[in-house]
Short mmCIF file of C-alpha atoms and ligand atoms in Angstrom, two decimals:
data_model
loop_
_atom_site.label_atom_id
_atom_site.label_comp_id
_atom_site.label_asym_id
_atom_site.label_seq_id
_atom_site.Cartn_x
_atom_site.Cartn_y
_atom_site.Cartn_z
CA MET A 292 104.37 99.66 109.89
CA ARG A 293 105.27 103.25 109.00
CA PRO A 294 104.59 105.95 111.58
CA LYS A 295 101.58 108.29 111.22
CA PRO A 296 102.32 111.99 111.48
CA PRO A 297 100.88 113.92 114.37
CA SER A 298 98.04 116.25 113.46
CA GLY A 299 99.36 119.52 112.10
CA THR A 300 102.61 118.11 110.92
CA LEU A 301 103.86 119.95 107.81
CA LEU A 302 104.34 117.28 105.13
CA ALA A 303 105.08 119.43 101.99
CA ARG A 304 104.11 122.48 100.12
CA LEU A 305 101.56 122.09 97.33
CA GLU A 306 103.93 123.70 94.82
CA ASP A 307 106.49 120.99 95.60
CA LEU A 308 104.19 118.30 94.05
CA PRO A 309 103.81 117.68 90.34
CA ASP A 310 100.18 117.97 89.11
CA PRO A 311 99.13 115.30 88.65
CA GLY A 312 101.78 113.44 90.49
CA ALA A 313 102.99 111.81 93.61
CA ARG A 314 105.95 112.42 95.94
CA ALA A 315 107.06 111.17 99.34
CA SER A 316 107.05 113.73 102.11
CA ALA A 317 110.24 114.81 103.76
CA TRP A 318 108.79 113.86 107.11
CA GLU A 319 110.29 110.70 108.66
CA GLY A 320 112.31 109.91 105.61
CA GLY A 321 109.36 109.72 103.27
CA ALA A 322 106.87 107.89 105.39
CA VAL A 323 103.89 109.51 103.68
CA LEU A 324 103.28 109.46 99.97
CA LEU A 325 101.29 112.49 98.78
CA VAL A 326 99.28 112.38 95.58
CA ARG A 327 98.16 115.59 93.90
CA ARG A 328 95.42 115.99 91.43
CA GLY A 329 94.75 119.68 90.92
CA GLU A 330 94.21 121.37 94.29
CA SER A 331 93.26 118.01 95.85
CA VAL A 332 95.87 115.98 97.75
CA THR A 333 95.55 112.54 99.25
CA GLY A 334 98.00 110.98 101.64
CA TRP A 335 99.04 107.38 101.93
CA SER A 336 101.42 105.42 104.02
CA ASN A 337 104.47 104.92 101.83
CA MET A 338 104.35 101.16 102.08
CA CYS A 339 102.89 98.76 99.58
CA PRO A 340 100.65 96.20 101.25
CA HIS A 341 102.01 93.43 98.98
CA ALA A 342 105.50 93.09 100.42
CA GLY A 343 105.81 96.08 102.72
CA LEU A 344 108.21 97.89 100.46
CA PRO A 345 108.17 101.65 99.65
CA LEU A 346 105.73 102.87 97.01
CA ALA A 347 108.00 105.78 96.12
CA LEU A 348 111.14 105.48 94.18
CA PRO A 349 114.43 106.21 95.94
CA ASP A 350 114.35 109.73 94.63
CA GLY A 351 110.92 110.29 96.23
CA ARG A 352 108.81 110.19 93.13
CA GLY A 353 105.65 108.16 93.07
CA LEU A 354 104.37 106.63 89.82
CA LEU A 355 100.91 107.63 88.64
CA HIS A 356 99.33 105.91 85.65
CA LYS A 357 97.29 108.30 83.57
CA GLY A 358 96.93 110.49 86.71
CA GLU A 359 94.38 108.02 88.03
CA ALA A 360 96.25 105.06 89.66
CA LEU A 361 99.25 104.76 91.87
CA VAL A 362 101.65 102.02 90.72
CA CYS A 363 103.99 100.28 93.03
CA PRO A 364 107.48 100.32 91.37
CA VAL A 365 108.53 96.95 92.90
CA HIS A 366 106.04 94.44 91.38
CA GLY A 367 103.57 96.70 89.61
CA ALA A 368 100.46 96.58 91.80
CA SER A 369 98.10 99.46 91.03
CA PHE A 370 95.84 101.26 93.43
CA GLU A 371 92.89 103.62 92.78
CA LEU A 372 93.21 106.95 94.48
CA ASP A 373 89.89 107.39 96.28
CA GLU A 374 90.05 104.56 98.80
CA GLY A 375 93.39 103.00 97.93
CA ARG A 376 91.99 99.64 96.74
CA CYS A 377 94.29 97.47 94.67
CA THR A 378 92.93 97.30 91.22
CA GLY A 379 95.62 95.09 89.60
CA GLY A 380 98.74 93.15 90.30
CA PRO A 381 100.01 91.06 93.26
CA ALA A 382 98.28 93.09 96.01
CA ALA A 383 94.73 92.05 94.96
CA GLY A 384 92.31 92.30 97.91
CA ASP A 385 94.54 94.72 99.80
CA ARG A 386 94.38 98.48 100.10
CA LEU A 387 96.73 101.33 100.92
CA THR A 388 96.71 102.89 104.40
CA ALA A 389 95.18 106.37 104.15
CA ILE A 390 96.88 109.29 105.94
CA ALA A 391 94.40 112.16 106.28
CA VAL A 392 95.78 115.49 105.08
CA ILE A 393 94.57 119.07 104.77
CA VAL A 394 95.72 121.65 102.27
CA GLU A 395 95.66 125.24 103.52
CA ASN A 396 97.53 128.29 102.35
CA GLY A 397 99.61 126.12 100.06
CA GLU A 398 100.75 123.83 102.83
CA ILE A 399 99.93 120.16 103.14
CA ARG A 400 99.66 119.06 106.78
CA ALA A 401 98.51 115.97 108.54
CA ALA A 402 94.86 116.29 109.60
S1 FES B 739 105.82 95.35 96.93
FE1 FES B 739 104.37 96.51 95.76
S2 FES B 739 103.63 95.10 94.30
FE2 FES B 739 105.08 93.99 95.44
#
């Protein structure tokens, strides 16, 4: 289980994320995967529910398919970005663990 950041923890700056795109936060060695779509950011525990491995690549990048689904680089499970439900691949029936975030003044912080 990855740690959850305390409320107010600075996770990244909005300008550091591709749009659309996903990147692991610097906090706790990438424990949170941040997904940006425009000015909207969602946060997820950087751990795939299939085998407990990181969703981000070793360089911190997350894989988005058409800007709409997060794809695990290990075995290819895909997850929709509203509630984190698996929509394909070996994690069927599972979902990502949401990390609530807020975006304010260009900063992404734990809620
Ligand atoms: S660890 Fe993610 S699909 Fe297997």
